[in-house]
PDB file of C-alpha atoms in Angstrom:
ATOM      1  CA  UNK A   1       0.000   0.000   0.000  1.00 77.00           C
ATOM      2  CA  UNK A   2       2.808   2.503   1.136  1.00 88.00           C
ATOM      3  CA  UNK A   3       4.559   1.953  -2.288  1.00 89.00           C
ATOM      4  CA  UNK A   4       1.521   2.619  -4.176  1.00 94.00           C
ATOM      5  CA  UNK A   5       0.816   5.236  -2.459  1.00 95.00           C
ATOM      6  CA  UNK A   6       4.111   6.885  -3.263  1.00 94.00           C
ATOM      7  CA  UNK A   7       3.662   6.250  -6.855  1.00 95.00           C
ATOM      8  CA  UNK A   8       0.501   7.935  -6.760  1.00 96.00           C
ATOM      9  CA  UNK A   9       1.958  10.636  -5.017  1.00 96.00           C
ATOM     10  CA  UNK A  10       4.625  10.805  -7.632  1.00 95.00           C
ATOM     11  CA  UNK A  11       2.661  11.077 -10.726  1.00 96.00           C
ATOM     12  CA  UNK A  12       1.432  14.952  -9.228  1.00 96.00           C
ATOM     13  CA  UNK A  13       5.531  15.371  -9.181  1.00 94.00           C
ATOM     14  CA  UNK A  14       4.979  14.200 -13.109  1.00 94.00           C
ATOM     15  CA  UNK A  15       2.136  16.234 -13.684  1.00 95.00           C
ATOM     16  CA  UNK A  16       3.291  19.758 -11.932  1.00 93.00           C
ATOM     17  CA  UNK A  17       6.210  19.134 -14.834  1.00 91.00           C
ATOM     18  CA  UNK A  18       4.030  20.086 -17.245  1.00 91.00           C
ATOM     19  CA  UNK A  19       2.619  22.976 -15.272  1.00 88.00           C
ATOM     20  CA  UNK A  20       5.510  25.561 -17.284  1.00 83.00           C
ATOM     21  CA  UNK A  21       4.536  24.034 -20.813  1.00 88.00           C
ATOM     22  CA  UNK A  22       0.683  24.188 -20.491  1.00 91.00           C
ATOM     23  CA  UNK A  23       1.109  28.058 -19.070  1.00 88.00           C
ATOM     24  CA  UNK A  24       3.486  29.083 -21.645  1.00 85.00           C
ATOM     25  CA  UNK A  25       0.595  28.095 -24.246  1.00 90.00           C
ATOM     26  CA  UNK A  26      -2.432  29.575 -22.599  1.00 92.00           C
ATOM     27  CA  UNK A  27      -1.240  32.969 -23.793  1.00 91.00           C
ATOM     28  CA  UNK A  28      -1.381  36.146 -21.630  1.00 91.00           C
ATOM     29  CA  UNK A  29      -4.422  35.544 -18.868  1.00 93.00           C
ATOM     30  CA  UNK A  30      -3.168  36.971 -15.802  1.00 93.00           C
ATOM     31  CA  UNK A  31      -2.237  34.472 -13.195  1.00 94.00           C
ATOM     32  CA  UNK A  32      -5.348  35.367 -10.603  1.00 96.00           C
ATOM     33  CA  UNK A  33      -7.551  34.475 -13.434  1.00 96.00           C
ATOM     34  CA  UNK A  34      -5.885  31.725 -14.542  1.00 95.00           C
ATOM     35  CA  UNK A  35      -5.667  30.181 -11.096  1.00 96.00           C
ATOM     36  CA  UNK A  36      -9.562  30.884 -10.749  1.00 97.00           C
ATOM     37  CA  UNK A  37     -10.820  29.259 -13.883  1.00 97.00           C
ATOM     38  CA  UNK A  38      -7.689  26.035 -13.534  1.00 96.00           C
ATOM     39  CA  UNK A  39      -9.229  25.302  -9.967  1.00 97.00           C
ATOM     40  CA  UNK A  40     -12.918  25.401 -11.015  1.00 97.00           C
ATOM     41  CA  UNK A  41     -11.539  23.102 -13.977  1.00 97.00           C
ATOM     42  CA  UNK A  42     -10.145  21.129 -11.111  1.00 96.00           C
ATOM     43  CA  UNK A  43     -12.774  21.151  -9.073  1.00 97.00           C
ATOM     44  CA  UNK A  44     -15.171  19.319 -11.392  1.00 94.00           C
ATOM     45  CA  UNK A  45     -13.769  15.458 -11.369  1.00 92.00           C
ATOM     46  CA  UNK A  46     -14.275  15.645  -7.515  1.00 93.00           C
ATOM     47  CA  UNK A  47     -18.108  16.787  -7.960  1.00 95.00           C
ATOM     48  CA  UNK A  48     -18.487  14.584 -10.369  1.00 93.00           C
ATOM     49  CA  UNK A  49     -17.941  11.590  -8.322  1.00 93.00           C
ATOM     50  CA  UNK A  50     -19.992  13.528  -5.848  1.00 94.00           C
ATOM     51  CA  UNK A  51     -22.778  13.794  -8.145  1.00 94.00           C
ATOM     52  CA  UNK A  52     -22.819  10.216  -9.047  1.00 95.00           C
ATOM     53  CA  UNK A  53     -22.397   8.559  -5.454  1.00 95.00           C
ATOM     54  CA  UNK A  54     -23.928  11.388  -3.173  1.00 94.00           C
ATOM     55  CA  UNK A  55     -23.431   9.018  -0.195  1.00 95.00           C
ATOM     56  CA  UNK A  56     -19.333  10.529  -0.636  1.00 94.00           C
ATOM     57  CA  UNK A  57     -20.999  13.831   0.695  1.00 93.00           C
ATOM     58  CA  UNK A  58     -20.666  12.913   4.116  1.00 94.00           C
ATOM     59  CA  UNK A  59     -17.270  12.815   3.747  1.00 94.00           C
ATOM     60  CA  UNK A  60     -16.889  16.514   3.283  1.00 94.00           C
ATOM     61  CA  UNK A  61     -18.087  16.962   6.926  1.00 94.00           C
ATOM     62  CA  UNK A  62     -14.934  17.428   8.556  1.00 95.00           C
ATOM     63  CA  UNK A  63     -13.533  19.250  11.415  1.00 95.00           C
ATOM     64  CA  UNK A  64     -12.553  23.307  10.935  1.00 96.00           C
ATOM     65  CA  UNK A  65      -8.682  22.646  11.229  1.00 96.00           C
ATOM     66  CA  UNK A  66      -9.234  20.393   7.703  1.00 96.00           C
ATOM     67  CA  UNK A  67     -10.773  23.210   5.764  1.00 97.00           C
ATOM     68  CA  UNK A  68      -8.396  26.020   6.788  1.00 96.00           C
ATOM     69  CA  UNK A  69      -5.371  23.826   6.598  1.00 96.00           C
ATOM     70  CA  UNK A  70      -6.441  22.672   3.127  1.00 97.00           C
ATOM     71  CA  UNK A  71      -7.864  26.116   1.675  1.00 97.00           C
ATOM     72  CA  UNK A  72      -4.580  27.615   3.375  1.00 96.00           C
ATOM     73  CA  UNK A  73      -2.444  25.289   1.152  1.00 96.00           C
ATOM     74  CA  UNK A  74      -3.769  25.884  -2.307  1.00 97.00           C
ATOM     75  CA  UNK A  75      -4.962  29.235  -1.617  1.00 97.00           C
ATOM     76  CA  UNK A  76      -2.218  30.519   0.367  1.00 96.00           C
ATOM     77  CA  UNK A  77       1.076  28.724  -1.671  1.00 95.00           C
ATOM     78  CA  UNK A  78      -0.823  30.413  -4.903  1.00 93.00           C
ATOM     79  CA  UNK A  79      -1.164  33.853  -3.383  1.00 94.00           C
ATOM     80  CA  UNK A  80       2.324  34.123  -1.874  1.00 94.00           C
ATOM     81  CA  UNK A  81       3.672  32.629  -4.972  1.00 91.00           C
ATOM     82  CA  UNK A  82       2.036  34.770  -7.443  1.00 91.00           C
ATOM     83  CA  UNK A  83       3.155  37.856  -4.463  1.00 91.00           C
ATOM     84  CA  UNK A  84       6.806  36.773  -4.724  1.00 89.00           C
ATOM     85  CA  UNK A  85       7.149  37.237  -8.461  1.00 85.00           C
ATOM     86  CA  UNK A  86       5.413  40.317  -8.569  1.00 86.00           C
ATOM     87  CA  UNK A  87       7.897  41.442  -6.006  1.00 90.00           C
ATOM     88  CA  UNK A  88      11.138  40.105  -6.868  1.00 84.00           C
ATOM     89  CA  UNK A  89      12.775  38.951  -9.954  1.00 81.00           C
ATOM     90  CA  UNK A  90      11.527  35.247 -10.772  1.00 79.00           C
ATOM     91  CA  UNK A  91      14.772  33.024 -10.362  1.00 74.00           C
ATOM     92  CA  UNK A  92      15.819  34.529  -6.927  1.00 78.00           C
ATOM     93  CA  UNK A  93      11.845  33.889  -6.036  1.00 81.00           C
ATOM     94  CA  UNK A  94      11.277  30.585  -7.496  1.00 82.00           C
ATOM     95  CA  UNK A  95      14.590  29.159  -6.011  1.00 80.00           C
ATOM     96  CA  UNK A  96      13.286  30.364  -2.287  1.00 84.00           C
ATOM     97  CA  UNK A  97       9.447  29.037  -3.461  1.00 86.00           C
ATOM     98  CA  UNK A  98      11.506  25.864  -4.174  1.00 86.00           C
ATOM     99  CA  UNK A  99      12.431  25.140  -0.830  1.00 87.00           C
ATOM    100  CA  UNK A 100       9.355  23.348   0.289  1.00 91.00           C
ATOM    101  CA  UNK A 101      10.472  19.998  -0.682  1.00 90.00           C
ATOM    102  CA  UNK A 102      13.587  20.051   1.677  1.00 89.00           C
ATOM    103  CA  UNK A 103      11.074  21.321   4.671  1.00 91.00           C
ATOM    104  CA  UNK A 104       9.014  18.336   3.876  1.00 92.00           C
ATOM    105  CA  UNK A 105      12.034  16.234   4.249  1.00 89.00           C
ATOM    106  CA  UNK A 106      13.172  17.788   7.246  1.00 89.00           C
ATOM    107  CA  UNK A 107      10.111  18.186   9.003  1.00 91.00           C
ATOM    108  CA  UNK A 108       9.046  14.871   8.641  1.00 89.00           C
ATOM    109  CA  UNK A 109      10.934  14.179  11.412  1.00 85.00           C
ATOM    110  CA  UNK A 110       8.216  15.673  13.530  1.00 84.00           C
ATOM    111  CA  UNK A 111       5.595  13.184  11.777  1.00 88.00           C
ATOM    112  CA  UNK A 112       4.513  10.101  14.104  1.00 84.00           C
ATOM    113  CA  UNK A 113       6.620   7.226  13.186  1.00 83.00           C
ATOM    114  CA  UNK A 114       8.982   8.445  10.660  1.00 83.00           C
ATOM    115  CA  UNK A 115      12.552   8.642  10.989  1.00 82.00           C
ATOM    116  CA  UNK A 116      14.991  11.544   9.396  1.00 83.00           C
ATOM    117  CA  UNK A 117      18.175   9.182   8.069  1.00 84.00           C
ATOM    118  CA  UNK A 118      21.204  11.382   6.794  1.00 88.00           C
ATOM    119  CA  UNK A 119      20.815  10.541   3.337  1.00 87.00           C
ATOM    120  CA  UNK A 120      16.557  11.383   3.097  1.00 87.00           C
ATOM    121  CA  UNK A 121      18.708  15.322   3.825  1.00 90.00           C
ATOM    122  CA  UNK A 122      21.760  14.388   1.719  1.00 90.00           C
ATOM    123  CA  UNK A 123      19.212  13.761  -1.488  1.00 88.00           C
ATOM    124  CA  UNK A 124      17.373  16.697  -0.658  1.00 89.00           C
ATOM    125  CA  UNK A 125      20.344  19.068  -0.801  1.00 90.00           C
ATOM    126  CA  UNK A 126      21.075  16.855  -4.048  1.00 89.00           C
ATOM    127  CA  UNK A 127      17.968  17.578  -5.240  1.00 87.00           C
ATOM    128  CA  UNK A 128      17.777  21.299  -4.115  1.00 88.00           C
ATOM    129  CA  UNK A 129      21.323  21.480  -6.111  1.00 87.00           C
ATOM    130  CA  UNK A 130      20.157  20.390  -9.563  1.00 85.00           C
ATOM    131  CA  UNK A 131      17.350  22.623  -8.926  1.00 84.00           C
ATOM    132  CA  UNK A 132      19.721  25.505  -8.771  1.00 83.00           C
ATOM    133  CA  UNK A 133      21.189  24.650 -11.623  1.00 83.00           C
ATOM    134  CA  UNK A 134      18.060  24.412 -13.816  1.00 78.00           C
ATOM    135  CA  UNK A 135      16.587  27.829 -12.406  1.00 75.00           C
ATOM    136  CA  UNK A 136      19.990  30.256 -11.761  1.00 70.00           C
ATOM    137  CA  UNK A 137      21.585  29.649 -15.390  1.00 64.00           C
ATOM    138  CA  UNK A 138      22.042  33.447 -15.809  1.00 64.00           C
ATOM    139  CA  UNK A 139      23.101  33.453 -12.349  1.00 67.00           C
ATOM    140  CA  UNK A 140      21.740  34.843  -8.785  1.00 69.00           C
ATOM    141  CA  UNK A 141      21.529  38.739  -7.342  1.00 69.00           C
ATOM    142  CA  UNK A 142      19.911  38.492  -4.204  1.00 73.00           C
ATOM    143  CA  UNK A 143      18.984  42.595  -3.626  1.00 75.00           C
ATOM    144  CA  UNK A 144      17.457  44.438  -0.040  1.00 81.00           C
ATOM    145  CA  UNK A 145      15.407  45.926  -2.699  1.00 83.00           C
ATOM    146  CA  UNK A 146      13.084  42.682  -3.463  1.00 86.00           C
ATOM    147  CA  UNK A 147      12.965  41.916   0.716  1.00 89.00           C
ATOM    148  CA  UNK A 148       9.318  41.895  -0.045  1.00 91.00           C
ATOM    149  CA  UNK A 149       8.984  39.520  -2.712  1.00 89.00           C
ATOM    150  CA  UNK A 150      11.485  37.067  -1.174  1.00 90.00           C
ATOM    151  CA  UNK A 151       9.374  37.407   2.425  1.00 92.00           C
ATOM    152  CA  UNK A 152       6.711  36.094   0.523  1.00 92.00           C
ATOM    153  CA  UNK A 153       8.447  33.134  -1.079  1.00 89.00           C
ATOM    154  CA  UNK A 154       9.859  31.812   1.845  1.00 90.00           C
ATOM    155  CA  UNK A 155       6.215  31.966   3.215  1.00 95.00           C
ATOM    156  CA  UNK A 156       5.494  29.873  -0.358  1.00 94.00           C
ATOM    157  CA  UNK A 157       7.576  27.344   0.525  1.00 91.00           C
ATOM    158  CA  UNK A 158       6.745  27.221   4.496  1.00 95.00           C
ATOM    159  CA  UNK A 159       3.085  27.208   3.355  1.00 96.00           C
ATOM    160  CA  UNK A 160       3.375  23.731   1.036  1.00 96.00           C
ATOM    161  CA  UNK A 161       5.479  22.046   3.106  1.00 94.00           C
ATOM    162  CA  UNK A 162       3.494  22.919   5.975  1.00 95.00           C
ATOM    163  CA  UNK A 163       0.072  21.992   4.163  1.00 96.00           C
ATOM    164  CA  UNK A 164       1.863  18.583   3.297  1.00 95.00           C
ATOM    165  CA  UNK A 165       2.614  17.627   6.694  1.00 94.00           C
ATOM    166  CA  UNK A 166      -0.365  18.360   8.191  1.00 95.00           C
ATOM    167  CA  UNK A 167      -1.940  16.493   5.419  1.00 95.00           C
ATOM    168  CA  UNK A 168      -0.310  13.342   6.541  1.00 92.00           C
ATOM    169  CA  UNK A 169      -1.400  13.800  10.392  1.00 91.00           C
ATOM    170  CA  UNK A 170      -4.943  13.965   8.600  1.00 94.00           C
ATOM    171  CA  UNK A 171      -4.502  10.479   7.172  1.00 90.00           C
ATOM    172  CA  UNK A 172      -8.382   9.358   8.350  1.00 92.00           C
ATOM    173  CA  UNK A 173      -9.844  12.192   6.165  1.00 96.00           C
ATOM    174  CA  UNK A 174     -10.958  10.983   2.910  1.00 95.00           C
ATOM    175  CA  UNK A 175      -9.224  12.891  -0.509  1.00 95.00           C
ATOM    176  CA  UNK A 176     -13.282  14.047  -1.765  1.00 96.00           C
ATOM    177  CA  UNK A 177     -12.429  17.196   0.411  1.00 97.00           C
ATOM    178  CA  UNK A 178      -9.475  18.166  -1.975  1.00 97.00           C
ATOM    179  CA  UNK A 179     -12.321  18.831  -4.410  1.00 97.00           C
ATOM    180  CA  UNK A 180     -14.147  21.728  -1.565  1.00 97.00           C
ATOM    181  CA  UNK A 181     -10.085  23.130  -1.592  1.00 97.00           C
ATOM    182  CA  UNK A 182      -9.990  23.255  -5.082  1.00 97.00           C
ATOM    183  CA  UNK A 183     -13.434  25.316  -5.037  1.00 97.00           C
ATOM    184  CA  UNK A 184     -12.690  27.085  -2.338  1.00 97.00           C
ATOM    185  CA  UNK A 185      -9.572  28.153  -3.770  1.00 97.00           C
ATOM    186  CA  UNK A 186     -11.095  29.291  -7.074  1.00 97.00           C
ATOM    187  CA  UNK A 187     -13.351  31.220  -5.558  1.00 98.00           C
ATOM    188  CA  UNK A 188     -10.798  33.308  -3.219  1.00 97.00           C
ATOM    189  CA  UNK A 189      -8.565  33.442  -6.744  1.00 97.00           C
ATOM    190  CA  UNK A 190     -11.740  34.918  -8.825  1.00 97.00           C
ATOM    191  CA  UNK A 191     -11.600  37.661  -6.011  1.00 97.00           C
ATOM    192  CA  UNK A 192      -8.207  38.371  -6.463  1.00 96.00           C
ATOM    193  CA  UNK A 193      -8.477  39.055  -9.311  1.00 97.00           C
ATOM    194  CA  UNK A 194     -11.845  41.516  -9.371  1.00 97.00           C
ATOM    195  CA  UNK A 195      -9.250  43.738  -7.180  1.00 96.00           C
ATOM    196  CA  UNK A 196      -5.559  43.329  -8.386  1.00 94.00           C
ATOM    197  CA  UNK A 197      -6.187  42.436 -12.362  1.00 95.00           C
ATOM    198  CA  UNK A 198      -7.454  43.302 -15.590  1.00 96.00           C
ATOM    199  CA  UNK A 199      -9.202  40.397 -17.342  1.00 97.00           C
ATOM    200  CA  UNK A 200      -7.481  39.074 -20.348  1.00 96.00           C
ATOM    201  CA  UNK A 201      -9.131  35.807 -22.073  1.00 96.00           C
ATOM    202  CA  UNK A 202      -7.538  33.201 -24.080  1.00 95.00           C
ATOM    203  CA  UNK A 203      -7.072  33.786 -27.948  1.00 94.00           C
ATOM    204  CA  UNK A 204      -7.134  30.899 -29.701  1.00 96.00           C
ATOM    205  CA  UNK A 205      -8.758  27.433 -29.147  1.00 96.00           C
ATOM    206  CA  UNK A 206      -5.127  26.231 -28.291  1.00 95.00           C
ATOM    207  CA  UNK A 207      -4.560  28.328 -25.821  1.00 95.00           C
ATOM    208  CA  UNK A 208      -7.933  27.337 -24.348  1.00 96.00           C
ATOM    209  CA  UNK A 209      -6.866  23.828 -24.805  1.00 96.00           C
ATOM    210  CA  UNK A 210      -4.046  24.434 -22.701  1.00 95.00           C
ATOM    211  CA  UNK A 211      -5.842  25.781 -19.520  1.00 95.00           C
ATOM    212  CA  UNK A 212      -7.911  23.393 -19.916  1.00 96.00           C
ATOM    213  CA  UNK A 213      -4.695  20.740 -19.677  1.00 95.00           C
ATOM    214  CA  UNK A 214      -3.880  23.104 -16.351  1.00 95.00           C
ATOM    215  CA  UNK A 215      -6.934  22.697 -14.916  1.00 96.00           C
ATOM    216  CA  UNK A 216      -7.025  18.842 -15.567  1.00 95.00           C
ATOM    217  CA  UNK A 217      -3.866  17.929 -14.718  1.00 95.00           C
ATOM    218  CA  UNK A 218      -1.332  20.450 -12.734  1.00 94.00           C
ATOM    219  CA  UNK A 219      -3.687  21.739 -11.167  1.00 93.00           C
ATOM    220  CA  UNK A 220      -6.452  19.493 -10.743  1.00 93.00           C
ATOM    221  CA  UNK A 221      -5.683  15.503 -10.846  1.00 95.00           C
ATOM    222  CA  UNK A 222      -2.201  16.725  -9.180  1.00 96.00           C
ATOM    223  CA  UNK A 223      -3.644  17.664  -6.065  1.00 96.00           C
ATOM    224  CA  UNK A 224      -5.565  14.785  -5.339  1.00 97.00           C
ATOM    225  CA  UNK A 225      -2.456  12.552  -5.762  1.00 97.00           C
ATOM    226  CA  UNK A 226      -0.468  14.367  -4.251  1.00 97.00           C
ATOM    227  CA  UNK A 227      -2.808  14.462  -0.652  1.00 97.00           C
ATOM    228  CA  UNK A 228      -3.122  10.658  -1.181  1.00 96.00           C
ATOM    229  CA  UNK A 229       0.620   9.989  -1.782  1.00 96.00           C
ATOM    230  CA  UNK A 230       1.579  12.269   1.765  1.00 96.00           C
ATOM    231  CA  UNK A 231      -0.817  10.863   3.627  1.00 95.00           C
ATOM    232  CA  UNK A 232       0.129   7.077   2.579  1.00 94.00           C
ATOM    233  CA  UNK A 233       3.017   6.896   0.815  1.00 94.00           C
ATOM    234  CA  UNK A 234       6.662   7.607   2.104  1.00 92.00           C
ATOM    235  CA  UNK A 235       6.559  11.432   2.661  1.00 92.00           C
ATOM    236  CA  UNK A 236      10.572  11.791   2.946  1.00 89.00           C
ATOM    237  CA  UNK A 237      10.867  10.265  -0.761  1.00 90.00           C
ATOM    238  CA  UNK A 238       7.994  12.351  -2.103  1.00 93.00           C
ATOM    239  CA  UNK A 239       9.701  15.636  -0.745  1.00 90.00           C
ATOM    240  CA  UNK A 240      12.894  14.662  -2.345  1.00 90.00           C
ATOM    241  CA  UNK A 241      11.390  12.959  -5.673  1.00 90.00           C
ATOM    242  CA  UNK A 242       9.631  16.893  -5.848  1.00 91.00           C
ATOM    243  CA  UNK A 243      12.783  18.229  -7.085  1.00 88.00           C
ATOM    244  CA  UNK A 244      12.075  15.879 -10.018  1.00 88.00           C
ATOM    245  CA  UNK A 245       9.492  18.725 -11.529  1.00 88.00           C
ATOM    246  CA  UNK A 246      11.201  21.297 -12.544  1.00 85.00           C
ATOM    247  CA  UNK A 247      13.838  19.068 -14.267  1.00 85.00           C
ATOM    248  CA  UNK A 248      11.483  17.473 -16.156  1.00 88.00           C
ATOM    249  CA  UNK A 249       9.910  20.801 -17.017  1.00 85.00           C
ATOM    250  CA  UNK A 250      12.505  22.262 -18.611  1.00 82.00           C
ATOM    251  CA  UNK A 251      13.204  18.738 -20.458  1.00 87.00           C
ATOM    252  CA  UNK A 252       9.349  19.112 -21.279  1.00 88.00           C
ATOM    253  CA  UNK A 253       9.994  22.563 -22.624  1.00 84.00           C
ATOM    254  CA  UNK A 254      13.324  21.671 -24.732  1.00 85.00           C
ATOM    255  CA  UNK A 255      11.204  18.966 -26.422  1.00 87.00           C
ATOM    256  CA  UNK A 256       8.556  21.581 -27.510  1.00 84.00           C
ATOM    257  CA  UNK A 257      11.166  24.729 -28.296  1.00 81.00           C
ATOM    258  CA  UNK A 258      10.728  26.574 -25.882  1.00 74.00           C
ATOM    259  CA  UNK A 259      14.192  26.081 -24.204  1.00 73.00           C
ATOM    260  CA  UNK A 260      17.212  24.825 -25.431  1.00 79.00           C
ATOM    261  CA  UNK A 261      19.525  22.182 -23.708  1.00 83.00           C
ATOM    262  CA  UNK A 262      23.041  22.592 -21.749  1.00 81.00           C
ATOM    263  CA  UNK A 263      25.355  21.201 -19.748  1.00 85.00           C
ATOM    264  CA  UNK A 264      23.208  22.143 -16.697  1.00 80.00           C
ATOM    265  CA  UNK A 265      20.384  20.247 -17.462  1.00 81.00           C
ATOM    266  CA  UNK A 266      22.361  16.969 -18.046  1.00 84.00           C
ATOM    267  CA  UNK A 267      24.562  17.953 -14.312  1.00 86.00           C
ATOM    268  CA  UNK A 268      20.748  18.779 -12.811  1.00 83.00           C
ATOM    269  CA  UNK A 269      19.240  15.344 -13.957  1.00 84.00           C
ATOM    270  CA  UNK A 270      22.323  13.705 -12.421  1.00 86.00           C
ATOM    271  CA  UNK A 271      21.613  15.252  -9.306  1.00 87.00           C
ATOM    272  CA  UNK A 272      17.977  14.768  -8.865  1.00 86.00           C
ATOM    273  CA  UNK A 273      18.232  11.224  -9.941  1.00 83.00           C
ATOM    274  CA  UNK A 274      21.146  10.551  -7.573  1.00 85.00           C
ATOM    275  CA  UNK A 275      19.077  12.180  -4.551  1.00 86.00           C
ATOM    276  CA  UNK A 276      16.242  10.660  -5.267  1.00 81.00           C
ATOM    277  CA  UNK A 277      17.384   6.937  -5.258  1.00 83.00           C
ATOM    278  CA  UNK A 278      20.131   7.414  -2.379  1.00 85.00           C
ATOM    279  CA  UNK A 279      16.500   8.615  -0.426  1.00 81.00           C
ATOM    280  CA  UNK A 280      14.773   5.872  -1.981  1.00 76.00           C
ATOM    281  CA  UNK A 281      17.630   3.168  -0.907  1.00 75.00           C
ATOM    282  CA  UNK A 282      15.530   2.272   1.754  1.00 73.00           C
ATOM    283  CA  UNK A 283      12.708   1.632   0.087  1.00 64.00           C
ATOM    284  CA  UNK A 284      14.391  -0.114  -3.010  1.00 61.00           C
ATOM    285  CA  UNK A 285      16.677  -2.665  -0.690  1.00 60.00           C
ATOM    286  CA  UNK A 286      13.841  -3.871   0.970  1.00 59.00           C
ATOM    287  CA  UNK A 287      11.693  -4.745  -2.291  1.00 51.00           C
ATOM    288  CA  UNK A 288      14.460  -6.403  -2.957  1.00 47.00           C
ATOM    289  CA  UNK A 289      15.309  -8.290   0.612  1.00 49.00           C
ATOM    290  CA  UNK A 290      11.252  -9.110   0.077  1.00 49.00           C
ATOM    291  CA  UNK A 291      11.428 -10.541  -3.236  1.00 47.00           C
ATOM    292  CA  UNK A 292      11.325 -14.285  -3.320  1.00 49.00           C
ATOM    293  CA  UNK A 293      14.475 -16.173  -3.716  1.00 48.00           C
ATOM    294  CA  UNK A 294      14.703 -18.931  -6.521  1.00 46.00           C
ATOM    295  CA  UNK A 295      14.499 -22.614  -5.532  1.00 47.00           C
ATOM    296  CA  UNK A 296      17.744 -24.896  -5.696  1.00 46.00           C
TER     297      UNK A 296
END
């Protein structure tokens, strides 16, 4: 079960990788908006399944700390993220937004029955490294000017990693109530935007396309894997696997054109890979130890 789980939990690692392709096609909707009309997009698998097997509803009656812990994640992560690049330049931001997966990792270690080993921080810092590589290729100017914006990233990254431990200490609470986050989240986005943007709609079928491909799949089916995989799956390998997504983003965009490849990519896929299994070694050497022997 936890292994599945962890897959699960990957694939939203697989699926946020496509989160930079799909938004580079949707044209120039500002990112209020396009949060609002992704998480309404999002929001309709879950009411769906509602809709067909009402008996689920009862499962959206949970306690107060659930609904402001999970409308605090999505909500919150998307407003200080989308507060951080309006307030600093986007590589200094997005490396401190990019943080979260090494809190996970090191604040599992407050999580009931899990154990931080050197090597679940060792691939972290791996991870975190490629990471580096893949955002800072023109470098890093860290300027007193930008305090502001880079407040609010670290609050980004404090506010996932935070939401995804939490999640795991709600393990009894059923994933229907990501779809009332996703709503909820839509909502407080569509507000947002009535004060801080100008509306700006999609131009072109394919750019509508590729919303829609947001709303399905970054930022829609991601989120419910993702709260299954931290609440069952290994949470320490899911924090460091998370530096898998913006690797395979860029990857993503060199295959479409819209980036071009270099040394750094190959050095950053060496070090998320390396992270990732020397936190995984756990996990792979006793598959292995488990896996029947051959008879004589």
């Amino acid at each position: 079960m936890k292994f599945k789980a962890t897959l699960i939990g990957f694939s939203a690692i697989l699926m946020w990788s496509l989160l930079a392709l799909f938004t580079a096609a949707s044209g120039k909707m500002p990112p209020f908006q396009l949060s609002a009309i992704c998480f309404l997009i999002g929001s309709l698998p879950g009411i769906a399944v509602l809709a067909l097997k009402p008996e689920r509803f009862k499962l959206l009656k949970q306690p107060a700390k659930v609904w402001i812990t999970g409308i605090a994640g999505l909500f919150g992560y998307h407003f200080l993220y989308f507060t951080a690049l309006r307030n600093a330049p986007a590589v200094e931001a997005g490396l401190i937004a990019y943080l979260w997966p090494l809190l996970i990792v090191v604040g599992s270690a407050l999580l009931p029955g899990e154990k931080l080993r050197w090597y679940h921080i060792a691939g972290a810092l791996a991870g975190l490294g490629g990471t580096i590589l893949i955002i800072a290729r023109n470098g890093i100017a860290f300027d007193e000017a930008y305090t502001l914006g880079y407040g609010a990233a670290f609050l980004c990254a404090f506010t996932w990693s935070g939401y995804s431990l939490l999640t795991r200490r709600f393990d009894a609470v059923s994933t229907d109530v990501v779809t009332g986050f996703c709503l909820a989240t839509s909502i407080l986005s569509f507000l947002c935007h009535l004060g801080l943007e100008s509306t700006i709609w999609p131009q072109t079928a394919f750019e509508w396309l590729a919303v829609a491909g947001l709303g399905l799949l970054p930022v829609g089916a991601a989120f419910y894997a993702w709260d299954f995989g931290v609440k069952n799956g290994d949470i320490q390998l899911l924090g460091v696997a998370s530096y898998v997504a913006p690797v395979f983003s860029t990857l993503i965009l060199i295959l479409f054109g819209f980036a071009d490849p270099s040394w750094r990519i190959a050095a950053a896929c060496l070090l998320v890979t390396g992270g990732a299994v020397l936190a995984a070694k756990d996990m792979i050497f006793r598959k292995r130890s488990a896996a029947p022997q051959p008879a004589e």
